[in-house]
Amino acid sequence: MATKETPKDKDKVKKTDRDLDLANSVRGVWLVKVPKYISDRWEKAAANTEVGKLRIRKVNGAKPEVNFTLSDAVCAPLAGLSDMDKLDLVRNSSTYQQIPKEHKFKVSSIAAQTLGVFSHNIGDPENPAVVDKLSVEGKVVQRAECCPNNGSLYASIKKEALTKAGEPRRMVKQLDKHVTTSFKPVANHATNLAHERAKKLEGKKMRDDKDKVQEILFALFEKHQFYNIKDLAQETRQPMAYLKQILKDCCNYSVKPPHRNMWELKPEYRHYKPEGEDDEEAAKKKKRNESSSDSD
């Protein structure tokens, strides 16, 4: 019975056109678990430098004794780090201080598992000679765990990690001295003082004659069709309540967009044609007005 192939099955069957290099597949390698402080130092070490030496002593009828000695450059304390960088290292189970030099491998068998080590060399599009390559570097034949021999140094590293882990990243500190002058609270800011001085220089707004205010408003509306109440108060220098009374007599207040909350002259005070009215419609309206006046 034939079965239909689903899109998921197609994705499973689909493979990339990449060859796997099996030249080192028969090589035996060790899988070793090292402390975090060692892996951090190895990542910071320069390329092609010695990071340690491994000594294996075979014992008849027992597991081999494996000792690992780190180089002096790797064990030395890290310099030039900020307090925040040091704290991050400690929180990540590492340290900036001196680390133990002598370590011992606890070797265990790996008979029940089949593990391998792979490497991936990314190709360079600009250089055809450097191709994308996936290789088998070896088969894991032994598993081990790297443990430090120096108990005092390792104990101090773990103690520091446990102590710093409980400390918060930000702390509230009580100041022994008074706050500097630049941070003292200000009763009145300079901008407020300048505004008050400007108001005093302008003086109190006095009510002008209504006709005079209307003349100013008509002159303003010759420049623009719509005005905000604040702009009109600034131009006329009249109290807001008094100005609103005059505007209600000669202007309309718009409550719809696009000129919401703005004032416009009433039609009887306008000397310009309304929006959307072309020259031909204006001429017809003028002609009708003239004819009506002649009949009267």
PDB file of N, CA and C in Angstrom, residues 225-226 254-264 275:
ATOM      1  N   GLN A 225      -6.665  83.095   8.773  1.00  0.00           N
ATOM      2  CA  GLN A 225      -8.103  82.855   8.885  1.00  0.00           C
ATOM      3  C   GLN A 225      -8.485  82.327  10.260  1.00  0.00           C
ATOM      4  N   PHE A 226      -7.623  81.495  10.895  1.00  0.00           N
ATOM      5  CA  PHE A 226      -7.914  80.876  12.176  1.00  0.00           C
ATOM      6  C   PHE A 226      -6.839  81.257  13.193  1.00  0.00           C
ATOM      7  N   SER A 254     -14.651  77.127  16.491  1.00  0.00           N
ATOM      8  CA  SER A 254     -14.698  75.863  15.753  1.00  0.00           C
ATOM      9  C   SER A 254     -14.490  74.697  16.712  1.00  0.00           C
ATOM     10  N   VAL A 255     -15.387  73.708  16.638  1.00  0.00           N
ATOM     11  CA  VAL A 255     -15.288  72.516  17.489  1.00  0.00           C
ATOM     12  C   VAL A 255     -15.020  71.254  16.674  1.00  0.00           C
ATOM     13  N   LYS A 256     -14.877  71.375  15.351  1.00  0.00           N
ATOM     14  CA  LYS A 256     -14.640  70.222  14.500  1.00  0.00           C
ATOM     15  C   LYS A 256     -13.273  70.350  13.836  1.00  0.00           C
ATOM     16  N   PRO A 257     -12.661  69.237  13.562  1.00  0.00           N
ATOM     17  CA  PRO A 257     -11.375  69.290  12.860  1.00  0.00           C
ATOM     18  C   PRO A 257     -11.589  69.775  11.438  1.00  0.00           C
ATOM     19  N   PRO A 258     -10.626  70.330  10.756  1.00  0.00           N
ATOM     20  CA  PRO A 258      -9.219  70.368  11.173  1.00  0.00           C
ATOM     21  C   PRO A 258      -8.829  71.606  11.978  1.00  0.00           C
ATOM     22  N   HIS A 259      -9.792  72.482  12.289  1.00  0.00           N
ATOM     23  CA  HIS A 259      -9.479  73.730  13.017  1.00  0.00           C
ATOM     24  C   HIS A 259     -10.176  73.728  14.373  1.00  0.00           C
ATOM     25  N   ARG A 260     -10.081  72.613  15.072  1.00  0.00           N
ATOM     26  CA  ARG A 260     -10.737  72.493  16.372  1.00  0.00           C
ATOM     27  C   ARG A 260     -10.089  73.439  17.380  1.00  0.00           C
ATOM     28  N   ASN A 261     -10.948  74.006  18.261  1.00  0.00           N
ATOM     29  CA  ASN A 261     -10.500  74.904  19.338  1.00  0.00           C
ATOM     30  C   ASN A 261      -9.854  76.180  18.802  1.00  0.00           C
ATOM     31  N   MET A 262     -10.285  76.645  17.624  1.00  0.00           N
ATOM     32  CA  MET A 262      -9.748  77.877  17.051  1.00  0.00           C
ATOM     33  C   MET A 262     -10.905  78.810  16.705  1.00  0.00           C
ATOM     34  N   TRP A 263     -10.574  80.108  16.567  1.00  0.00           N
ATOM     35  CA  TRP A 263     -11.578  81.149  16.298  1.00  0.00           C
ATOM     36  C   TRP A 263     -11.456  81.632  14.858  1.00  0.00           C
ATOM     37  N   GLU A 264     -12.640  81.960  14.270  1.00  0.00           N
ATOM     38  CA  GLU A 264     -12.701  82.476  12.907  1.00  0.00           C
ATOM     39  C   GLU A 264     -13.751  83.584  12.870  1.00  0.00           C
ATOM     40  N   GLU A 275     -13.805  78.968   1.790  1.00  0.00           N
ATOM     41  CA  GLU A 275     -13.005  77.906   1.184  1.00  0.00           C
ATOM     42  C   GLU A 275     -13.861  77.070   0.241  1.00  0.00           C
TER      43      GLU A 275
END
